[in-house]
Amino acid sequence: MSAARTARIAGSADAMDAMDAPDAPDAPDAPDAPDALDGADATDATGIAAAVGTATGRARPGRPGPTAGAHPPDPGDHGTRAAGGPRAALVGKAIPPVFVLLWSSAFIIGAIGVDAAPPLLLTFFRFALAGLLLGAFALAVRAPWPRGRRLAHVVVAGLLFQALQFGALYTALSMGLPAAVVALVQGLNPVLIALLAGRFLGERVSTRQWLGFGLGTIGVVLAVADPTHLSIPALVLAVVGLLGLSVGTVYQKRYVHDVDLRTGTAVQFLVSAPFMGLGSLLFETPHVHAWGPFVGTLAWMVLVNSIGVFMLLNLMLRQSSASRVGTLFFLTPAATAVLAWLLLDQALRPAAVAGIAIGGIGVLLANQR
């Protein structure tokens, strides 16, 4: 792509008019080329910022927005860098830490929410409302919807990414497993992703990155481990949720990383909601115990933890390898411990502070090429 054309795409004054253009038919599936994406860093400010315009439909008039088969700009394209400018670079740098903070808040909100309603019922409403809102927005802006085999891949990714992960995690929280311990289990996600990505995506992990994974794991354990609060059944469910997240991340990267963010995420929510509703009817007594906390936590889950966080995650997966994006999860247990200290008045142990520092070093090493 030429620098001039890239600049027109990123900076066109008529950008939003592209949303009114007729949807282009989905391109046929093509084999992934993970090595091309592997060159981008999860914290590459310019690359992520450039993709923000693509993900929100800021394309040249007469061309659709982020349709299936449309790959993000090359982070090394100098035209993109020139068009982005300091503001775009600042946005790109802000995405990873904002993602960590918002993802970590889900554990705090989830712990409050499962006290107000059964976990599967809470998850059903979360997915249903988020899917309807995001789907309505996608229809309003005429975003392209996945079809055929690509749609089937989106459905599978959604059942792993959404239904399996959060159904298991919220049930573990309702069984008394502390939010910090659930965050600890999910904090091991980068190692599992690295193992899966090497096998299924062909992503190469260097010795320095494996050292970063090791330090990140140590930081996770130091940050929130507390053996006095372990429940074996709840811990097993937390591990099941971890598997849903890790396998879903790799599957998303492998098969549907180039599907429109708005419609792809909406489909994942909408297909997951019926499974959660059926599970609630079969295994729970669907009843809201406290409407105030239920409504408040549900609003945060829908707008922030569902729509906002997963669009950020899918955006980063477009711009970098799955293993590098996964390293951000090393920081979520420590961030959850800090949030629990600030919002739930839980003590922040010295080991947690050490875990934050070691986990941060691990993330830096794991993101080195």
CSV table of C-alpha atoms in Angstrom, one decimal:
chain,number,residue,atom,x,y,z
A,1,MET,CA,0.0,0.0,0.0
A,2,SER,CA,1.5,3.4,-0.9
A,3,ALA,CA,2.1,6.1,1.7
A,4,ALA,CA,-0.3,8.5,-0.1
A,5,ARG,CA,-3.2,6.0,-0.2
A,6,THR,CA,-2.6,5.1,3.5
A,7,ALA,CA,-2.7,8.7,4.4
A,8,ARG,CA,-6.0,9.2,2.5
A,9,ILE,CA,-7.5,6.2,4.3
A,10,ALA,CA,-6.5,7.4,7.8
A,11,GLY,CA,-7.1,11.1,7.3
A,12,SER,CA,-9.9,11.5,4.8
A,13,ALA,CA,-12.3,14.3,5.8
A,14,ASP,CA,-15.2,12.3,4.3
A,15,ALA,CA,-14.3,9.2,6.3
A,16,MET,CA,-17.7,8.6,7.9
A,17,ASP,CA,-19.5,8.7,4.6
A,18,ALA,CA,-18.0,5.3,3.9
A,19,MET,CA,-20.5,3.8,6.3
A,20,ASP,CA,-23.3,4.5,3.8
A,21,ALA,CA,-21.7,2.5,1.1
A,22,PRO,CA,-23.2,-0.9,0.1
A,23,ASP,CA,-21.7,-3.8,1.9
A,24,ALA,CA,-19.1,-5.7,-0.1
A,25,PRO,CA,-19.5,-9.4,-0.2
A,26,ASP,CA,-17.3,-11.4,2.1
A,27,ALA,CA,-14.0,-12.5,0.5
A,28,PRO,CA,-13.4,-16.2,0.4
A,29,ASP,CA,-11.4,-17.7,3.2
A,30,ALA,CA,-7.7,-17.7,2.6
A,31,PRO,CA,-4.9,-19.3,4.6
A,32,ASP,CA,-3.6,-17.1,7.5
A,33,ALA,CA,-0.1,-15.7,7.3
A,34,PRO,CA,0.7,-15.4,11.0
A,35,ASP,CA,4.3,-14.3,10.3
A,36,ALA,CA,3.0,-11.1,8.7
A,37,LEU,CA,1.2,-10.1,11.8
A,38,ASP,CA,3.9,-11.4,14.1
A,39,GLY,CA,6.0,-8.4,13.3
A,40,ALA,CA,3.6,-6.1,15.1
A,41,ASP,CA,3.9,-5.5,18.8
A,42,ALA,CA,0.9,-5.5,21.1
A,43,THR,CA,2.1,-2.1,22.4
A,44,ASP,CA,2.9,-0.7,18.9
A,45,ALA,CA,1.1,2.6,19.3
A,46,THR,CA,1.0,3.6,15.6
A,47,GLY,CA,-0.2,0.1,14.4
A,48,ILE,CA,-3.0,-0.1,16.9
A,49,ALA,CA,-4.1,3.5,16.4
A,50,ALA,CA,-4.2,3.0,12.6
A,51,ALA,CA,-6.4,0.0,13.1
A,52,VAL,CA,-8.8,2.1,15.3
A,53,GLY,CA,-9.8,4.0,12.2
A,54,THR,CA,-10.4,0.8,10.2
A,55,ALA,CA,-12.3,-0.8,13.0
A,56,THR,CA,-14.7,2.1,13.4
A,57,GLY,CA,-15.4,2.4,9.6
A,58,ARG,CA,-13.1,5.3,8.8
A,59,ALA,CA,-12.4,4.2,5.3
A,60,ARG,CA,-12.2,6.0,2.0
A,61,PRO,CA,-15.5,6.9,0.4
A,62,GLY,CA,-16.8,4.2,-1.8
A,63,ARG,CA,-15.1,1.4,0.2
A,64,PRO,CA,-16.6,-0.5,3.1
A,65,GLY,CA,-15.3,-0.3,6.7
A,66,PRO,CA,-13.5,-3.2,8.4
A,67,THR,CA,-14.9,-6.0,6.3
A,68,ALA,CA,-13.9,-9.7,6.4
A,69,GLY,CA,-10.7,-10.2,4.5
A,70,ALA,CA,-9.5,-6.6,4.9
A,71,HIS,CA,-6.2,-6.6,6.7
A,72,PRO,CA,-5.0,-3.7,8.9
A,73,PRO,CA,-2.4,-1.3,7.7
A,74,ASP,CA,1.2,-2.4,7.9
A,75,PRO,CA,2.6,-0.9,11.2
A,76,GLY,CA,5.8,-0.2,9.3
A,77,ASP,CA,4.1,1.9,6.6
A,78,HIS,CA,5.5,5.4,6.9
A,79,GLY,CA,2.4,6.9,5.4
A,80,THR,CA,0.3,5.6,8.2
A,81,ARG,CA,2.7,6.9,10.7
A,82,ALA,CA,2.7,10.3,9.2
A,83,ALA,CA,-1.1,10.4,9.0
A,84,GLY,CA,-1.6,9.2,12.6
A,85,GLY,CA,0.5,11.9,14.3
A,86,PRO,CA,1.1,12.3,18.0
A,87,ARG,CA,-2.6,12.0,18.9
A,88,ALA,CA,-2.9,8.6,17.2
A,89,ALA,CA,0.3,7.4,18.8
A,90,LEU,CA,-1.1,8.4,22.2
A,91,VAL,CA,-4.3,6.5,21.6
A,92,GLY,CA,-2.3,3.5,20.6
A,93,LYS,CA,-0.2,3.6,23.7
A,94,ALA,CA,-3.3,3.9,25.9
A,95,ILE,CA,-5.1,0.8,24.6
A,96,PRO,CA,-3.1,-1.9,26.4
A,97,PRO,CA,-3.2,-0.4,29.9
A,98,VAL,CA,-6.8,0.6,29.5
A,99,PHE,CA,-7.6,-3.0,28.4
A,100,VAL,CA,-5.8,-4.4,31.5
A,101,LEU,CA,-7.7,-2.1,33.8
A,102,LEU,CA,-11.1,-2.7,32.3
A,103,TRP,CA,-10.5,-6.5,32.1
A,104,SER,CA,-9.5,-6.6,35.7
A,105,SER,CA,-12.6,-4.7,36.7
A,106,ALA,CA,-14.7,-7.6,35.5
A,107,PHE,CA,-13.6,-9.8,38.5
A,108,ILE,CA,-14.6,-7.1,41.0
A,109,ILE,CA,-17.9,-6.5,39.2
A,110,GLY,CA,-18.5,-10.2,38.8
A,111,ALA,CA,-18.0,-10.8,42.5
A,112,ILE,CA,-20.7,-8.2,43.3
A,113,GLY,CA,-23.0,-9.4,40.5
A,114,VAL,CA,-23.2,-13.1,41.6
A,115,ASP,CA,-24.4,-12.0,45.0
A,116,ALA,CA,-27.3,-10.3,43.3
A,117,ALA,CA,-28.4,-13.0,40.9
A,118,PRO,CA,-27.3,-16.6,39.9
A,119,PRO,CA,-24.2,-16.6,37.7
A,120,LEU,CA,-25.7,-18.1,34.5
A,121,LEU,CA,-28.7,-15.8,34.7
A,122,LEU,CA,-26.4,-12.8,35.1
A,123,THR,CA,-24.3,-14.0,32.2
A,124,PHE,CA,-27.4,-14.5,30.0
A,125,PHE,CA,-28.6,-10.9,30.5
A,126,ARG,CA,-25.0,-9.7,29.9
A,127,PHE,CA,-24.7,-11.4,26.6
A,128,ALA,CA,-28.2,-10.7,25.4
A,129,LEU,CA,-28.2,-7.0,26.1
A,130,ALA,CA,-24.6,-6.5,24.8
A,131,GLY,CA,-25.4,-8.5,21.6
A,132,LEU,CA,-28.6,-6.5,21.0
A,133,LEU,CA,-27.0,-3.1,21.5
A,134,LEU,CA,-23.9,-3.9,19.4
A,135,GLY,CA,-26.0,-5.6,16.7
A,136,ALA,CA,-28.3,-2.6,16.5
A,137,PHE,CA,-25.4,-0.3,16.1
A,138,ALA,CA,-23.8,-2.5,13.5
A,139,LEU,CA,-27.1,-2.5,11.5
A,140,ALA,CA,-27.4,1.3,11.8
A,141,VAL,CA,-24.0,1.9,10.3
A,142,ARG,CA,-24.4,-0.9,7.8
A,143,ALA,CA,-21.4,-2.9,8.9
A,144,PRO,CA,-20.8,-6.1,7.0
A,145,TRP,CA,-21.9,-9.3,8.7
A,146,PRO,CA,-20.0,-12.6,8.5
A,147,ARG,CA,-21.5,-15.3,6.3
A,148,GLY,CA,-21.1,-19.0,5.5
A,149,ARG,CA,-18.0,-20.7,6.9
A,150,ARG,CA,-16.7,-17.5,8.3
A,151,LEU,CA,-19.9,-17.1,10.3
A,152,ALA,CA,-19.5,-20.7,11.7
A,153,HIS,CA,-15.9,-19.8,12.8
A,154,VAL,CA,-17.3,-16.7,14.6
A,155,VAL,CA,-19.9,-18.8,16.4
A,156,VAL,CA,-17.3,-21.3,17.6
A,157,ALA,CA,-15.0,-18.6,18.8
A,158,GLY,CA,-17.9,-16.9,20.6
A,159,LEU,CA,-18.9,-20.1,22.4
A,160,LEU,CA,-15.3,-20.5,23.6
A,161,PHE,CA,-14.5,-16.9,24.2
A,162,GLN,CA,-17.7,-15.9,25.8
A,163,ALA,CA,-20.0,-18.7,26.9
A,164,LEU,CA,-17.5,-21.2,28.2
A,165,GLN,CA,-15.2,-18.6,29.8
A,166,PHE,CA,-17.7,-16.5,31.6
A,167,GLY,CA,-20.2,-19.2,32.4
A,168,ALA,CA,-17.4,-21.1,34.3
A,169,LEU,CA,-15.8,-18.0,35.9
A,170,TYR,CA,-19.0,-16.5,37.2
A,171,THR,CA,-20.0,-19.9,38.6
A,172,ALA,CA,-16.6,-20.2,40.3
A,173,LEU,CA,-17.2,-16.8,41.9
A,174,SER,CA,-20.6,-17.8,43.1
A,175,MET,CA,-19.1,-20.8,44.8
A,176,GLY,CA,-17.0,-18.6,46.9
A,177,LEU,CA,-13.7,-18.5,45.0
A,178,PRO,CA,-12.2,-15.0,45.6
A,179,ALA,CA,-12.0,-12.7,42.6
A,180,ALA,CA,-8.2,-12.4,43.0
A,181,VAL,CA,-7.8,-16.2,42.9
A,182,VAL,CA,-9.9,-16.3,39.7
A,183,ALA,CA,-7.7,-13.6,38.3
A,184,LEU,CA,-4.7,-15.7,39.3
A,185,VAL,CA,-5.9,-18.6,37.2
A,186,GLN,CA,-6.6,-16.4,34.2
A,187,GLY,CA,-3.2,-14.8,34.7
A,188,LEU,CA,-1.7,-18.0,33.4
A,189,ASN,CA,-3.4,-17.4,30.1
A,190,PRO,CA,-0.2,-16.1,28.3
A,191,VAL,CA,1.7,-19.3,28.8
A,192,LEU,CA,-1.1,-21.5,27.5
A,193,ILE,CA,-1.6,-19.1,24.5
A,194,ALA,CA,2.1,-19.3,23.7
A,195,LEU,CA,2.0,-23.1,23.7
A,196,LEU,CA,-1.2,-23.2,21.5
A,197,ALA,CA,0.0,-20.4,19.2
A,198,GLY,CA,3.3,-22.2,18.5
A,199,ARG,CA,1.4,-25.3,17.5
A,200,PHE,CA,-1.6,-23.9,15.6
A,201,LEU,CA,-0.5,-20.4,14.4
A,202,GLY,CA,3.2,-21.0,13.7
A,203,GLU,CA,4.2,-18.1,16.0
A,204,ARG,CA,7.8,-18.4,17.1
A,205,VAL,CA,8.5,-17.8,20.8
A,206,SER,CA,12.1,-16.7,21.5
A,207,THR,CA,14.1,-17.7,24.6
A,208,ARG,CA,13.8,-14.1,25.9
A,209,GLN,CA,10.0,-14.3,25.6
A,210,TRP,CA,9.9,-17.7,27.4
A,211,LEU,CA,11.9,-16.0,30.2
A,212,GLY,CA,9.3,-13.3,30.2
A,213,PHE,CA,6.5,-15.9,30.5
A,214,GLY,CA,8.3,-17.5,33.4
A,215,LEU,CA,8.7,-14.1,35.3
A,216,GLY,CA,5.1,-13.3,34.5
A,217,THR,CA,3.9,-16.6,36.0
A,218,ILE,CA,6.0,-15.9,39.2
A,219,GLY,CA,4.5,-12.4,39.4
A,220,VAL,CA,1.0,-13.8,39.0
A,221,VAL,CA,1.5,-16.3,41.9
A,222,LEU,CA,3.1,-13.6,44.1
A,223,ALA,CA,0.4,-11.1,43.4
A,224,VAL,CA,-2.7,-12.9,44.6
A,225,ALA,CA,-2.0,-16.5,45.6
A,226,ASP,CA,-3.7,-17.4,48.9
A,227,PRO,CA,-4.1,-21.1,49.6
A,228,THR,CA,-6.5,-20.6,52.5
A,229,HIS,CA,-9.3,-19.6,50.0
A,230,LEU,CA,-9.1,-22.5,47.6
A,231,SER,CA,-12.1,-24.7,46.7
A,232,ILE,CA,-11.3,-27.6,44.4
A,233,PRO,CA,-14.6,-27.6,42.4
A,234,ALA,CA,-14.5,-23.8,42.1
A,235,LEU,CA,-10.9,-23.9,41.1
A,236,VAL,CA,-11.6,-26.6,38.4
A,237,LEU,CA,-14.3,-24.2,37.0
A,238,ALA,CA,-11.8,-21.4,36.9
A,239,VAL,CA,-9.4,-23.6,34.9
A,240,VAL,CA,-12.2,-24.4,32.5
A,241,GLY,CA,-12.8,-20.7,32.1
A,242,LEU,CA,-9.1,-20.3,31.4
A,243,LEU,CA,-9.2,-22.9,28.7
A,244,GLY,CA,-12.2,-21.2,27.1
A,245,LEU,CA,-10.2,-17.9,27.0
A,246,SER,CA,-6.9,-19.3,25.7
A,247,VAL,CA,-8.4,-21.7,23.1
A,248,GLY,CA,-10.8,-19.0,22.1
A,249,THR,CA,-8.0,-16.4,21.7
A,250,VAL,CA,-6.0,-18.7,19.4
A,251,TYR,CA,-9.1,-19.7,17.4
A,252,GLN,CA,-10.1,-16.1,17.0
A,253,LYS,CA,-6.6,-15.2,15.8
A,254,ARG,CA,-6.4,-18.2,13.4
A,255,TYR,CA,-9.8,-18.0,11.7
A,256,VAL,CA,-11.7,-14.7,12.4
A,257,HIS,CA,-9.2,-12.0,13.2
A,258,ASP,CA,-10.2,-10.1,10.1
A,259,VAL,CA,-14.0,-10.2,10.6
A,260,ASP,CA,-15.7,-6.8,11.3
A,261,LEU,CA,-15.2,-6.1,15.0
A,262,ARG,CA,-18.8,-4.8,15.5
A,263,THR,CA,-20.7,-7.6,13.8
A,264,GLY,CA,-18.3,-10.4,14.8
A,265,THR,CA,-18.5,-9.4,18.5
A,266,ALA,CA,-22.3,-9.0,18.3
A,267,VAL,CA,-22.7,-12.5,16.8
A,268,GLN,CA,-20.5,-14.0,19.6
A,269,PHE,CA,-22.7,-12.4,22.3
A,270,LEU,CA,-26.0,-13.4,20.6
A,271,VAL,CA,-25.0,-17.0,20.0
A,272,SER,CA,-23.7,-17.4,23.6
A,273,ALA,CA,-26.8,-15.9,25.3
A,274,PRO,CA,-29.2,-18.9,24.6
A,275,PHE,CA,-26.7,-21.4,26.1
A,276,MET,CA,-26.5,-19.3,29.2
A,277,GLY,CA,-30.3,-19.0,29.4
A,278,LEU,CA,-30.8,-22.7,29.0
A,279,GLY,CA,-28.1,-23.5,31.6
A,280,SER,CA,-29.8,-21.1,34.1
A,281,LEU,CA,-33.2,-22.9,33.6
A,282,LEU,CA,-31.6,-26.3,34.0
A,283,PHE,CA,-29.2,-25.8,36.8
A,284,GLU,CA,-30.3,-22.6,38.7
A,285,THR,CA,-33.4,-21.0,40.2
A,286,PRO,CA,-33.6,-17.9,37.9
A,287,HIS,CA,-34.3,-15.2,40.5
A,288,VAL,CA,-32.8,-11.8,41.1
A,289,HIS,CA,-32.0,-11.3,44.8
A,290,ALA,CA,-31.1,-7.6,44.8
A,291,TRP,CA,-32.2,-5.5,41.9
A,292,GLY,CA,-30.0,-2.4,42.6
A,293,PRO,CA,-26.6,-4.2,42.5
A,294,PHE,CA,-27.9,-6.4,39.7
A,295,VAL,CA,-28.8,-3.5,37.4
A,296,GLY,CA,-25.6,-1.6,38.3
A,297,THR,CA,-23.2,-4.5,37.7
A,298,LEU,CA,-25.1,-5.5,34.5
A,299,ALA,CA,-24.8,-2.1,33.1
A,300,TRP,CA,-21.0,-2.1,33.6
A,301,MET,CA,-20.7,-5.7,32.3
A,302,VAL,CA,-22.6,-4.8,29.1
A,303,LEU,CA,-21.1,-1.5,28.2
A,304,VAL,CA,-17.6,-1.9,29.5
A,305,ASN,CA,-16.7,-5.6,30.1
A,306,SER,CA,-18.5,-6.9,27.0
A,307,ILE,CA,-18.6,-4.3,24.2
A,308,GLY,CA,-15.6,-2.1,25.1
A,309,VAL,CA,-13.2,-4.7,26.4
A,310,PHE,CA,-13.7,-7.3,23.7
A,311,MET,CA,-13.5,-4.8,20.9
A,312,LEU,CA,-10.2,-3.7,22.3
A,313,LEU,CA,-9.0,-7.3,22.6
A,314,ASN,CA,-10.0,-8.2,19.0
A,315,LEU,CA,-8.4,-5.0,17.8
A,316,MET,CA,-5.1,-5.9,19.4
A,317,LEU,CA,-5.3,-9.4,18.0
A,318,ARG,CA,-5.5,-7.9,14.6
A,319,GLN,CA,-2.3,-5.9,15.2
A,320,SER,CA,-0.1,-8.4,16.9
A,321,SER,CA,0.6,-12.1,17.6
A,322,ALA,CA,-1.7,-13.9,20.0
A,323,SER,CA,1.2,-14.7,22.3
A,324,ARG,CA,2.2,-11.0,22.7
A,325,VAL,CA,-1.4,-9.9,23.3
A,326,GLY,CA,-1.7,-12.7,25.8
A,327,THR,CA,1.2,-11.3,27.9
A,328,LEU,CA,-1.1,-8.5,29.0
A,329,PHE,CA,-3.0,-11.0,31.1
A,330,PHE,CA,0.0,-11.4,33.3
A,331,LEU,CA,-0.9,-7.9,34.6
A,332,THR,CA,-4.6,-8.6,35.3
A,333,PRO,CA,-4.1,-10.5,38.7
A,334,ALA,CA,-2.0,-7.7,40.1
A,335,ALA,CA,-4.4,-5.0,38.8
A,336,THR,CA,-7.3,-6.9,40.3
A,337,ALA,CA,-5.6,-7.0,43.7
A,338,VAL,CA,-5.1,-3.2,43.5
A,339,LEU,CA,-8.7,-2.7,42.5
A,340,ALA,CA,-9.9,-4.9,45.4
A,341,TRP,CA,-7.7,-2.8,47.7
A,342,LEU,CA,-9.2,0.4,46.4
A,343,LEU,CA,-12.8,-0.6,46.0
A,344,LEU,CA,-13.4,-3.5,48.3
A,345,ASP,CA,-11.0,-2.5,51.1
A,346,GLN,CA,-9.0,-5.7,50.8
A,347,ALA,CA,-5.4,-5.5,52.1
A,348,LEU,CA,-2.6,-5.1,49.5
A,349,ARG,CA,0.1,-7.5,50.7
A,350,PRO,CA,3.8,-6.8,50.1
A,351,ALA,CA,3.9,-10.0,48.0
A,352,ALA,CA,1.2,-8.4,45.7
A,353,VAL,CA,3.4,-5.4,45.2
A,354,ALA,CA,6.4,-7.6,44.3
A,355,GLY,CA,4.1,-9.5,41.9
A,356,ILE,CA,3.2,-6.3,40.2
A,357,ALA,CA,6.8,-5.4,39.6
A,358,ILE,CA,7.9,-8.9,38.5
A,359,GLY,CA,4.9,-9.3,36.2
A,360,GLY,CA,5.6,-6.0,34.6
A,361,ILE,CA,9.2,-7.1,33.8
A,362,GLY,CA,7.8,-10.3,32.4
A,363,VAL,CA,5.5,-8.5,30.1
A,364,LEU,CA,8.4,-6.3,28.8
A,365,LEU,CA,10.6,-9.3,28.1
A,366,ALA,CA,7.8,-11.3,26.5
A,367,ASN,CA,7.1,-8.4,24.1
A,368,GLN,CA,10.7,-8.3,22.9
A,369,ARG,CA,11.2,-9.8,19.4
